[in-house]
Amino acid sequence: MRLSNHHIQSCFLTALLSFVMPLMLIGIVLASSFMVPCLLGLVQMGHQAFDFVITILSTFGDGHPLNGSLVIATAFSFVGTLFYICTPYHQNYSPST
């Protein structure tokens, strides 16, 4: 199977989007847990949620939340790229019923 420019660009775009989406989701969760105490007055719940997310990210990042975010995003990017690479194989070589 010959790879064209279209396939390479599409694979790169898949890897990039698979990397950016978890970072955006982590940012939204952190921002919302930070803003809940300001808007709704649920101070204790907002601080607990923020600390919980930071603790999880620190676990994945050897004590650093930013490294944890990058590890998670890299893993998602790798899996997304594998899905992209394996999908044409599955579509082209699946047995017909």
N, CA, C and O atoms as a printed pandas DataFrame, in Angstrom:
     atom_number atom_name residue_name chain_id  residue_number  x_coord  y_coord  z_coord
0              1         N          MET        A               1    0.846   -1.178    0.000
1              2        CA          MET        A               1    0.000    0.000    0.000
2              3         C          MET        A               1    0.887    1.235    0.000
3              4         O          MET        A               1    1.780    1.368    0.837
4              5         N          ARG        A               2    0.646    2.108   -0.911
5              6        CA          ARG        A               2    1.444    3.322   -1.055
6              7         C          ARG        A               2    0.812    4.463   -0.261
7              8         O          ARG        A               2   -0.394    4.697   -0.340
8              9         N          LEU        A               3    1.642    5.163    0.501
9             10        CA          LEU        A               3    1.157    6.301    1.283
10            11         C          LEU        A               3    1.257    7.571    0.457
11            12         O          LEU        A               3    2.294    7.853   -0.144
12            13         N          SER        A               4    0.196    8.317    0.431
13            14        CA          SER        A               4    0.204    9.587   -0.282
14            15         C          SER        A               4    0.369   10.726    0.718
15            16         O          SER        A               4    0.333   10.526    1.932
16            17         N          ASN        A               5    0.546   11.907    0.181
17            18        CA          ASN        A               5    0.637   13.095    1.031
18            19         C          ASN        A               5   -0.624   13.273    1.857
19            20         O          ASN        A               5   -0.570   13.702    3.010
20            21         N          HIS        A               6   -1.755   12.942    1.259
21            22        CA          HIS        A               6   -3.028   13.080    1.967
22            23         C          HIS        A               6   -3.059   12.202    3.225
23            24         O          HIS        A               6   -3.503   12.651    4.282
24            25         N          HIS        A               7   -2.594   10.968    3.114
25            26        CA          HIS        A               7   -2.601   10.062    4.266
26            27         C          HIS        A               7   -1.647   10.531    5.359
27            28         O          HIS        A               7   -1.963   10.440    6.545
28            29         N          ILE        A               8   -0.504   11.024    4.966
29            30        CA          ILE        A               8    0.477   11.500    5.956
30            31         C          ILE        A               8   -0.043   12.746    6.667
31            32         O          ILE        A               8    0.073   12.859    7.887
32            33         N          GLN        A               9   -0.613   13.676    5.914
33            34        CA          GLN        A               9   -1.168   14.895    6.515
34            35         C          GLN        A               9   -2.344   14.559    7.426
35            36         O          GLN        A               9   -2.483   15.133    8.506
36            37         N          SER        A              10   -3.172   13.647    6.997
37            38        CA          SER        A              10   -4.321   13.259    7.804
38            39         C          SER        A              10   -3.885   12.552    9.084
39            40         O          SER        A              10   -4.478   12.762   10.142
40            41         N          CYS        A              11   -2.859   11.724    8.994
41            42        CA          CYS        A              11   -2.338   11.048   10.188
42            43         C          CYS        A              11   -1.737   12.056   11.166
43            44         O          CYS        A              11   -1.919   11.937   12.378
44            45         N          PHE        A              12   -1.022   13.047   10.636
45            46        CA          PHE        A              12   -0.454   14.086   11.490
46            47         C          PHE        A              12   -1.557   14.906   12.157
47            48         O          PHE        A              12   -1.454   15.240   13.337
48            49         N          LEU        A              13   -2.600   15.228   11.413
49            50        CA          LEU        A              13   -3.718   15.986   11.981
50            51         C          LEU        A              13   -4.434   15.179   13.051
51            52         O          LEU        A              13   -4.844   15.735   14.070
52            53         N          THR        A              14   -4.588   13.891   12.842
53            54        CA          THR        A              14   -5.193   13.020   13.848
54            55         C          THR        A              14   -4.353   13.000   15.118
55            56         O          THR        A              14   -4.888   13.092   16.223
56            57         N          ALA        A              15   -3.038   12.880   14.961
57            58        CA          ALA        A              15   -2.150   12.874   16.127
58            59         C          ALA        A              15   -2.216   14.203   16.870
59            60         O          ALA        A              15   -2.232   14.228   18.100
60            61         N          LEU        A              16   -2.255   15.302   16.130
61            62        CA          LEU        A              16   -2.309   16.620   16.756
62            63         C          LEU        A              16   -3.614   16.831   17.515
63            64         O          LEU        A              16   -3.601   17.307   18.650
64            65         N          LEU        A              17   -4.735   16.482   16.898
65            66        CA          LEU        A              17   -6.020   16.644   17.572
66            67         C          LEU        A              17   -6.143   15.703   18.766
67            68         O          LEU        A              17   -6.717   16.071   19.791
68            69         N          SER        A              18   -5.608   14.498   18.638
69            70        CA          SER        A              18   -5.634   13.555   19.756
70            71         C          SER        A              18   -4.749   14.033   20.905
71            72         O          SER        A              18   -4.971   13.651   22.054
72            73         N          PHE        A              19   -3.764   14.852   20.613
73            74        CA          PHE        A              19   -2.904   15.418   21.653
74            75         C          PHE        A              19   -3.567   16.626   22.324
75            76         O          PHE        A              19   -3.486   16.788   23.541
76            77         N          VAL        A              20   -4.216   17.461   21.530
77            78        CA          VAL        A              20   -4.766   18.722   22.043
78            79         C          VAL        A              20   -6.061   18.512   22.834
79            80         O          VAL        A              20   -6.295   19.202   23.826
80            81         N          MET        A              21   -6.897   17.571   22.408
81            82        CA          MET        A              21   -8.196   17.394   23.051
82            83         C          MET        A              21   -8.103   17.038   24.539
83            84         O          MET        A              21   -8.853   17.620   25.322
84            85         N          PRO        A              22   -7.231   16.119   24.981
85            86        CA          PRO        A              22   -7.135   15.869   26.429
86            87         C          PRO        A              22   -6.635   17.087   27.197
87            88         O          PRO        A              22   -7.069   17.330   28.323
88            89         N          LEU        A              23   -5.729   17.851   26.599
89            90        CA          LEU        A              23   -5.251   19.063   27.274
90            91         C          LEU        A              23   -6.382   20.059   27.454
91            92         O          LEU        A              23   -6.496   20.698   28.500
92            93         N          MET        A              24   -7.224   20.189   26.423
93            94        CA          MET        A              24   -8.369   21.096   26.537
94            95         C          MET        A              24   -9.352   20.593   27.591
95            96         O          MET        A              24   -9.881   21.388   28.368
96            97         N          LEU        A              25   -9.601   19.296   27.627
97            98        CA          LEU        A              25  -10.517   18.738   28.616
98            99         C          LEU        A              25   -9.983   18.938   30.033
99           100         O          LEU        A              25  -10.739   19.300   30.934
100          101         N          ILE        A              26   -8.697   18.707   30.235
101          102        CA          ILE        A              26   -8.090   18.926   31.552
102          103         C          ILE        A              26   -8.194   20.400   31.936
103          104         O          ILE        A              26   -8.497   20.721   33.085
104          105         N          GLY        A              27   -7.946   21.293   30.985
105          106        CA          GLY        A              27   -8.059   22.723   31.255
106          107         C          GLY        A              27   -9.477   23.134   31.608
107          108         O          GLY        A              27   -9.680   23.957   32.502
108          109         N          ILE        A              28  -10.456   22.574   30.921
109          110        CA          ILE        A              28  -11.855   22.903   31.217
110          111         C          ILE        A              28  -12.243   22.401   32.604
111          112         O          ILE        A              28  -12.921   23.104   33.354
112          113         N          VAL        A              29  -11.814   21.183   32.947
113          114        CA          VAL        A              29  -12.128   20.636   34.273
114          115         C          VAL        A              29  -11.472   21.469   35.365
115          116         O          VAL        A              29  -12.105   21.773   36.376
116          117         N          LEU        A              30  -10.209   21.843   35.172
117          118        CA          LEU        A              30   -9.529   22.665   36.183
118          119         C          LEU        A              30  -10.166   24.048   36.300
119          120         O          LEU        A              30  -10.353   24.557   37.405
120          121         N          ALA        A              31  -10.496   24.649   35.169
121          122        CA          ALA        A              31  -11.105   25.979   35.201
122          123         C          ALA        A              31  -12.487   25.940   35.850
123          124         O          ALA        A              31  -12.837   26.833   36.622
124          125         N          SER        A              32  -13.261   24.922   35.541
125          126        CA          SER        A              32  -14.594   24.852   36.140
126          127         C          SER        A              32  -14.520   24.556   37.632
127          128         O          SER        A              32  -15.309   25.103   38.402
128          129         N          SER        A              33  -13.588   23.702   38.060
129          130        CA          SER        A              33  -13.462   23.442   39.495
130          131         C          SER        A              33  -12.878   24.643   40.229
131          132         O          SER        A              33  -13.075   24.793   41.435
132          133         N          PHE        A              34  -12.164   25.495   39.508
133          134        CA          PHE        A              34  -11.642   26.713   40.113
134          135         C          PHE        A              34  -12.717   27.802   40.176
135          136         O          PHE        A              34  -12.724   28.618   41.098
136          137         N          MET        A              35  -13.634   27.811   39.184
137          138        CA          MET        A              35  -14.657   28.851   39.119
138          139         C          MET        A              35  -15.911   28.530   39.927
139          140         O          MET        A              35  -16.663   29.444   40.263
140          141         N          VAL        A              36  -16.159   27.265   40.247
141          142        CA          VAL        A              36  -17.352   26.888   41.016
142          143         C          VAL        A              36  -17.424   27.626   42.348
143          144         O          VAL        A              36  -18.498   28.122   42.689
144          145         N          PRO        A              37  -16.343   27.728   43.121
145          146        CA          PRO        A              37  -16.449   28.469   44.383
146          147         C          PRO        A              37  -16.776   29.949   44.177
147          148         O          PRO        A              37  -17.468   30.547   45.001
148          149         N          CYS        A              38  -16.292   30.535   43.099
149          150        CA          CYS        A              38  -16.539   31.954   42.867
150          151         C          CYS        A              38  -17.986   32.226   42.479
151          152         O          CYS        A              38  -18.566   33.223   42.909
152          153         N          LEU        A              39  -18.566   31.358   41.679
153          154        CA          LEU        A              39  -19.901   31.606   41.150
154          155         C          LEU        A              39  -21.015   31.073   42.036
155          156         O          LEU        A              39  -22.011   31.762   42.255
156          157         N          LEU        A              40  -20.864   29.869   42.544
157          158        CA          LEU        A              40  -21.953   29.230   43.273
158          159         C          LEU        A              40  -21.770   29.230   44.784
159          160         O          LEU        A              40  -22.702   28.886   45.511
160          161         N          GLY        A              41  -20.619   29.600   45.265
161          162        CA          GLY        A              41  -20.378   29.616   46.699
162          163         C          GLY        A              41  -20.075   28.251   47.287
163          164         O          GLY        A              41  -20.096   28.096   48.508
164          165         N          LEU        A              42  -19.797   27.268   46.467
165          166        CA          LEU        A              42  -19.459   25.929   46.945
166          167         C          LEU        A              42  -17.944   25.825   47.092
167          168         O          LEU        A              42  -17.277   25.129   46.327
168          169         N          VAL        A              43  -17.419   26.526   48.084
169          170        CA          VAL        A              43  -15.975   26.672   48.240
170          171         C          VAL        A              43  -15.304   25.328   48.508
171          172         O          VAL        A              43  -14.316   24.984   47.859
172          173         N          GLN        A              44  -15.834   24.577   49.457
173          174        CA          GLN        A              44  -15.202   23.316   49.845
174          175         C          GLN        A              44  -15.198   22.319   48.686
175          176         O          GLN        A              44  -14.190   21.657   48.440
176          177         N          MET        A              45  -16.315   22.214   47.981
177          178        CA          MET        A              45  -16.409   21.266   46.877
178          179         C          MET        A              45  -15.472   21.647   45.734
179          180         O          MET        A              45  -14.839   20.776   45.138
180          181         N          GLY        A              46  -15.379   22.918   45.427
181          182        CA          GLY        A              46  -14.503   23.369   44.356
182          183         C          GLY        A              46  -13.042   23.122   44.659
183          184         O          GLY        A              46  -12.283   22.697   43.787
184          185         N          HIS        A              47  -12.644   23.387   45.897
185          186        CA          HIS        A              47  -11.244   23.156   46.277
186          187         C          HIS        A              47  -10.907   21.666   46.292
187          188         O          HIS        A              47   -9.806   21.271   45.909
188          189         N          GLN        A              48  -11.858   20.841   46.736
189          190        CA          GLN        A              48  -11.610   19.397   46.735
190          191         C          GLN        A              48  -11.479   18.858   45.315
191          192         O          GLN        A              48  -10.614   18.026   45.042
192          193         N          ALA        A              49  -12.334   19.328   44.415
193          194        CA          ALA        A              49  -12.260   18.879   43.021
194          195         C          ALA        A              49  -10.943   19.317   42.384
195          196         O          ALA        A              49  -10.299   18.535   41.685
196          197         N          PHE        A              50  -10.546   20.558   42.623
197          198        CA          PHE        A              50   -9.292   21.067   42.074
198          199         C          PHE        A              50   -8.106   20.264   42.605
199          200         O          PHE        A              50   -7.232   19.866   41.835
200          201         N          ASP        A              51   -8.072   20.027   43.907
201          202        CA          ASP        A              51   -6.982   19.251   44.510
202          203         C          ASP        A              51   -6.968   17.810   43.997
203          204         O          ASP        A              51   -5.900   17.227   43.810
204          205         N          PHE        A              52   -8.156   17.234   43.770
205          206        CA          PHE        A              52   -8.244   15.866   43.265
206          207         C          PHE        A              52   -7.650   15.762   41.863
207          208         O          PHE        A              52   -6.886   14.839   41.580
208          209         N          VAL        A              53   -7.994   16.696   40.992
209          210        CA          VAL        A              53   -7.472   16.679   39.624
210          211         C          VAL        A              53   -5.963   16.898   39.626
211          212         O          VAL        A              53   -5.238   16.218   38.901
212          213         N          ILE        A              54   -5.487   17.837   40.432
213          214        CA          ILE        A              54   -4.049   18.097   40.518
214          215         C          ILE        A              54   -3.311   16.869   41.056
215          216         O          ILE        A              54   -2.208   16.562   40.602
216          217         N          THR        A              55   -3.909   16.170   42.015
217          218        CA          THR        A              55   -3.291   14.963   42.566
218          219         C          THR        A              55   -3.181   13.868   41.499
219          220         O          THR        A              55   -2.152   13.200   41.395
220          221         N          ILE        A              56   -4.236   13.689   40.716
221          222        CA          ILE        A              56   -4.196   12.682   39.650
222          223         C          ILE        A              56   -3.128   13.043   38.620
223          224         O          ILE        A              56   -2.352   12.184   38.202
224          225         N          LEU        A              57   -3.085   14.298   38.216
225          226        CA          LEU        A              57   -2.081   14.719   37.235
226          227         C          LEU        A              57   -0.670   14.584   37.798
227          228         O          LEU        A              57    0.254   14.219   37.072
228          229         N          SER        A              58   -0.500   14.870   39.068
229          230        CA          SER        A              58    0.820   14.718   39.697
230          231         C          SER        A              58    1.248   13.259   39.747
231          232         O          SER        A              58    2.435   12.950   39.638
232          233         N          THR        A              59    0.279   12.360   39.912
233          234        CA          THR        A              59    0.590   10.940   39.933
234          235         C          THR        A              59    1.148   10.484   38.593
235          236         O          THR        A              59    2.114    9.722   38.541
236          237         N          PHE        A              60    0.542   10.950   37.518
237          238        CA          PHE        A              60    1.024   10.562   36.194
238          239         C          PHE        A              60    2.308   11.286   35.806
239          240         O          PHE        A              60    3.043   10.808   34.942
240          241         N          GLY        A              61    2.590   12.427   36.424
241          242        CA          GLY        A              61    3.738   13.223   36.020
242          243         C          GLY        A              61    4.881   13.250   36.990
243          244         O          GLY        A              61    5.652   14.210   36.990
244          245         N          ASP        A              62    5.031   12.228   37.828
245          246        CA          ASP        A              62    6.145   12.155   38.789
246          247         C          ASP        A              62    6.183   13.353   39.723
247          248         O          ASP        A              62    7.256   13.863   40.045
248          249         N          GLY        A              63    5.016   13.798   40.157
249          250        CA          GLY        A              63    4.943   14.893   41.107
250          251         C          GLY        A              63    4.680   16.255   40.492
251          252         O          GLY        A              63    4.540   17.241   41.215
252          253         N          HIS        A              64    4.609   16.329   39.173
253          254        CA          HIS        A              64    4.372   17.598   38.483
254          255         C          HIS        A              64    3.094   17.492   37.647
255          256         O          HIS        A              64    3.026   16.659   36.744
256          257         N          PRO        A              65    2.085   18.314   37.927
257          258        CA          PRO        A              65    0.825   18.228   37.186
258          259         C          PRO        A              65    0.969   18.501   35.690
259          260         O          PRO        A              65    0.270   17.884   34.886
260          261         N          LEU        A              66    1.856   19.407   35.304
261          262        CA          LEU        A              66    2.039   19.705   33.886
262          263         C          LEU        A              66    2.610   18.498   33.151
263          264         O          LEU        A              66    2.182   18.183   32.040
264          265         N          ASN        A              67    3.576   17.825   33.770
265          266        CA          ASN        A              67    4.133   16.613   33.157
266          267         C          ASN        A              67    3.069   15.527   33.044
267          268         O          ASN        A              67    3.037   14.791   32.058
268          269         N          GLY        A              68    2.202   15.423   34.042
269          270        CA          GLY        A              68    1.111   14.460   33.986
270          271         C          GLY        A              68    0.159   14.749   32.847
271          272         O          GLY        A              68   -0.303   13.829   32.173
272          273         N          SER        A              69   -0.138   16.017   32.625
273          274        CA          SER        A              69   -0.999   16.400   31.505
274          275         C          SER        A              69   -0.362   16.026   30.177
275          276         O          SER        A              69   -1.041   15.537   29.274
276          277         N          LEU        A              70    0.939   16.253   30.054
277          278        CA          LEU        A              70    1.634   15.928   28.816
278          279         C          LEU        A              70    1.725   14.420   28.591
279          280         O          LEU        A              70    1.644   13.960   27.452
280          281         N          VAL        A              71    1.892   13.649   29.665
281          282        CA          VAL        A              71    1.930   12.186   29.547
282          283         C          VAL        A              71    0.584   11.673   29.065
283          284         O          VAL        A              71    0.529   10.823   28.176
284          285         N          ILE        A              72   -0.494   12.175   29.635
285          286        CA          ILE        A              72   -1.838   11.744   29.232
286          287         C          ILE        A              72   -2.100   12.142   27.782
287          288         O          ILE        A              72   -2.633   11.344   27.011
288          289         N          ALA        A              73   -1.733   13.363   27.401
289          290        CA          ALA        A              73   -1.955   13.829   26.034
290          291         C          ALA        A              73   -1.129   13.020   25.038
291          292         O          ALA        A              73   -1.608   12.716   23.945
292          293         N          THR        A              74    0.091   12.670   25.394
293          294        CA          THR        A              74    0.929   11.864   24.510
294          295         C          THR        A              74    0.350   10.462   24.334
295          296         O          THR        A              74    0.357    9.921   23.229
296          297         N          ALA        A              75   -0.144    9.881   25.407
297          298        CA          ALA        A              75   -0.758    8.559   25.307
298          299         C          ALA        A              75   -1.998    8.598   24.418
299          300         O          ALA        A              75   -2.199    7.702   23.597
300          301         N          PHE        A              76   -2.827    9.624   24.573
301          302        CA          PHE        A              76   -4.010    9.759   23.727
302          303         C          PHE        A              76   -3.606    9.944   22.267
303          304         O          PHE        A              76   -4.245    9.390   21.372
304          305         N          SER        A              77   -2.559   10.712   22.024
305          306        CA          SER        A              77   -2.099   10.937   20.660
306          307         C          SER        A              77   -1.609    9.641   20.035
307          308         O          SER        A              77   -1.895    9.362   18.870
308          309         N          PHE        A              78   -0.881    8.860   20.794
309          310        CA          PHE        A              78   -0.379    7.580   20.301
310          311         C          PHE        A              78   -1.535    6.645   19.956
311          312         O          PHE        A              78   -1.530    6.018   18.897
312          313         N          VAL        A              79   -2.511    6.549   20.832
313          314        CA          VAL        A              79   -3.660    5.669   20.600
314          315         C          VAL        A              79   -4.495    6.163   19.423
315          316         O          VAL        A              79   -4.938    5.360   18.602
316          317         N          GLY        A              80   -4.713    7.469   19.332
317          318        CA          GLY        A              80   -5.461    8.016   18.208
318          319         C          GLY        A              80   -4.778    7.744   16.878
319          320         O          GLY        A              80   -5.439    7.430   15.888
320          321         N          THR        A              81   -3.459    7.864   16.854
321          322        CA          THR        A              81   -2.704    7.577   15.630
322          323         C          THR        A              81   -2.783    6.092   15.283
323          324         O          THR        A              81   -2.924    5.743   14.111
324          325         N          LEU        A              82   -2.694    5.223   16.269
325          326        CA          LEU        A              82   -2.836    3.791   16.007
326          327         C          LEU        A              82   -4.218    3.465   15.455
327          328         O          LEU        A              82   -4.346    2.661   14.531
328          329         N          PHE        A              83   -5.252    4.084   16.018
329          330        CA          PHE        A              83   -6.599    3.870   15.486
330          331         C          PHE        A              83   -6.681    4.328   14.037
331          332         O          PHE        A              83   -7.286    3.656   13.202
332          333         N          TYR        A              84   -6.077    5.461   13.741
333          334        CA          TYR        A              84   -6.121    5.974   12.373
334          335         C          TYR        A              84   -5.389    5.034   11.413
335          336         O          TYR        A              84   -5.857    4.774   10.304
336          337         N          ILE        A              85   -4.252    4.536   11.850
337          338        CA          ILE        A              85   -3.457    3.664   10.976
338          339         C          ILE        A              85   -4.154    2.325   10.754
339          340         O          ILE        A              85   -4.107    1.787    9.648
340          341         N          CYS        A              86   -4.793    1.783   11.773
341          342        CA          CYS        A              86   -5.400    0.453   11.660
342          343         C          CYS        A              86   -6.785    0.464   11.019
343          344         O          CYS        A              86   -7.247   -0.578   10.554
344          345         N          THR        A              87   -7.449    1.600   10.984
345          346        CA          THR        A              87   -8.803    1.649   10.429
346          347         C          THR        A              87   -8.842    1.317    8.940
347          348         O          THR        A              87   -9.699    0.525    8.548
348          349         N          PRO        A              88   -7.981    1.861    8.083
349          350        CA          PRO        A              88   -8.057    1.475    6.663
350          351         C          PRO        A              88   -7.806   -0.012    6.440
351          352         O          PRO        A              88   -8.408   -0.620    5.555
352          353         N          TYR        A              89   -6.924   -0.592    7.237
353          354        CA          TYR        A              89   -6.666   -2.025    7.117
354          355         C          TYR        A              89   -7.943   -2.801    7.406
355          356         O          TYR        A              89   -8.278   -3.738    6.680
356          357         N          HIS        A              90   -8.644   -2.424    8.443
357          358        CA          HIS        A              90   -9.863   -3.117    8.830
358          359         C          HIS        A              90  -10.947   -2.933    7.772
359          360         O          HIS        A              90  -11.682   -3.873    7.468
360          361         N          GLN        A              91  -11.050   -1.745    7.219
361          362        CA          GLN        A              91  -12.078   -1.492    6.214
362          363         C          GLN        A              91  -11.772   -2.213    4.897
363          364         O          GLN        A              91  -12.697   -2.689    4.239
364          365         N          ASN        A              92  -10.529   -2.303    4.506
365          366        CA          ASN        A              92  -10.171   -2.885    3.213
366          367         C          ASN        A              92  -10.114   -4.401    3.239
367          368         O          ASN        A              92  -10.362   -5.037    2.215
368          369         N          TYR        A              93   -9.796   -4.996    4.372
369          370        CA          TYR        A              93   -9.542   -6.427    4.407
370          371         C          TYR        A              93  -10.526   -7.187    5.287
371          372         O          TYR        A              93  -10.232   -8.311    5.694
372          373         N          SER        A              94  -11.674   -6.613    5.589
373          374        CA          SER        A              94  -12.641   -7.349    6.384
374          375         C          SER        A              94  -13.387   -8.338    5.487
375          376         O          SER        A              94  -13.689   -8.029    4.335
376          377         N          PRO        A              95  -13.676   -9.501    6.008
377          378        CA          PRO        A              95  -14.379  -10.496    5.184
378          379         C          PRO        A              95  -15.794  -10.035    4.861
379          380         O          PRO        A              95  -16.474   -9.467    5.715
380          381         N          SER        A              96  -16.223  -10.269    3.672
381          382        CA          SER        A              96  -17.569   -9.861    3.286
382          383         C          SER        A              96  -18.560  -10.935    3.698
383          384         O          SER        A              96  -18.260  -12.128    3.676
384          385         N          THR        A              97  -19.746  -10.481    4.072
385          386        CA          THR        A              97  -20.766  -11.436    4.531
386          387         C          THR        A              97  -21.859  -11.608    3.515
387          388         O          THR        A              97  -22.796  -12.374    3.741
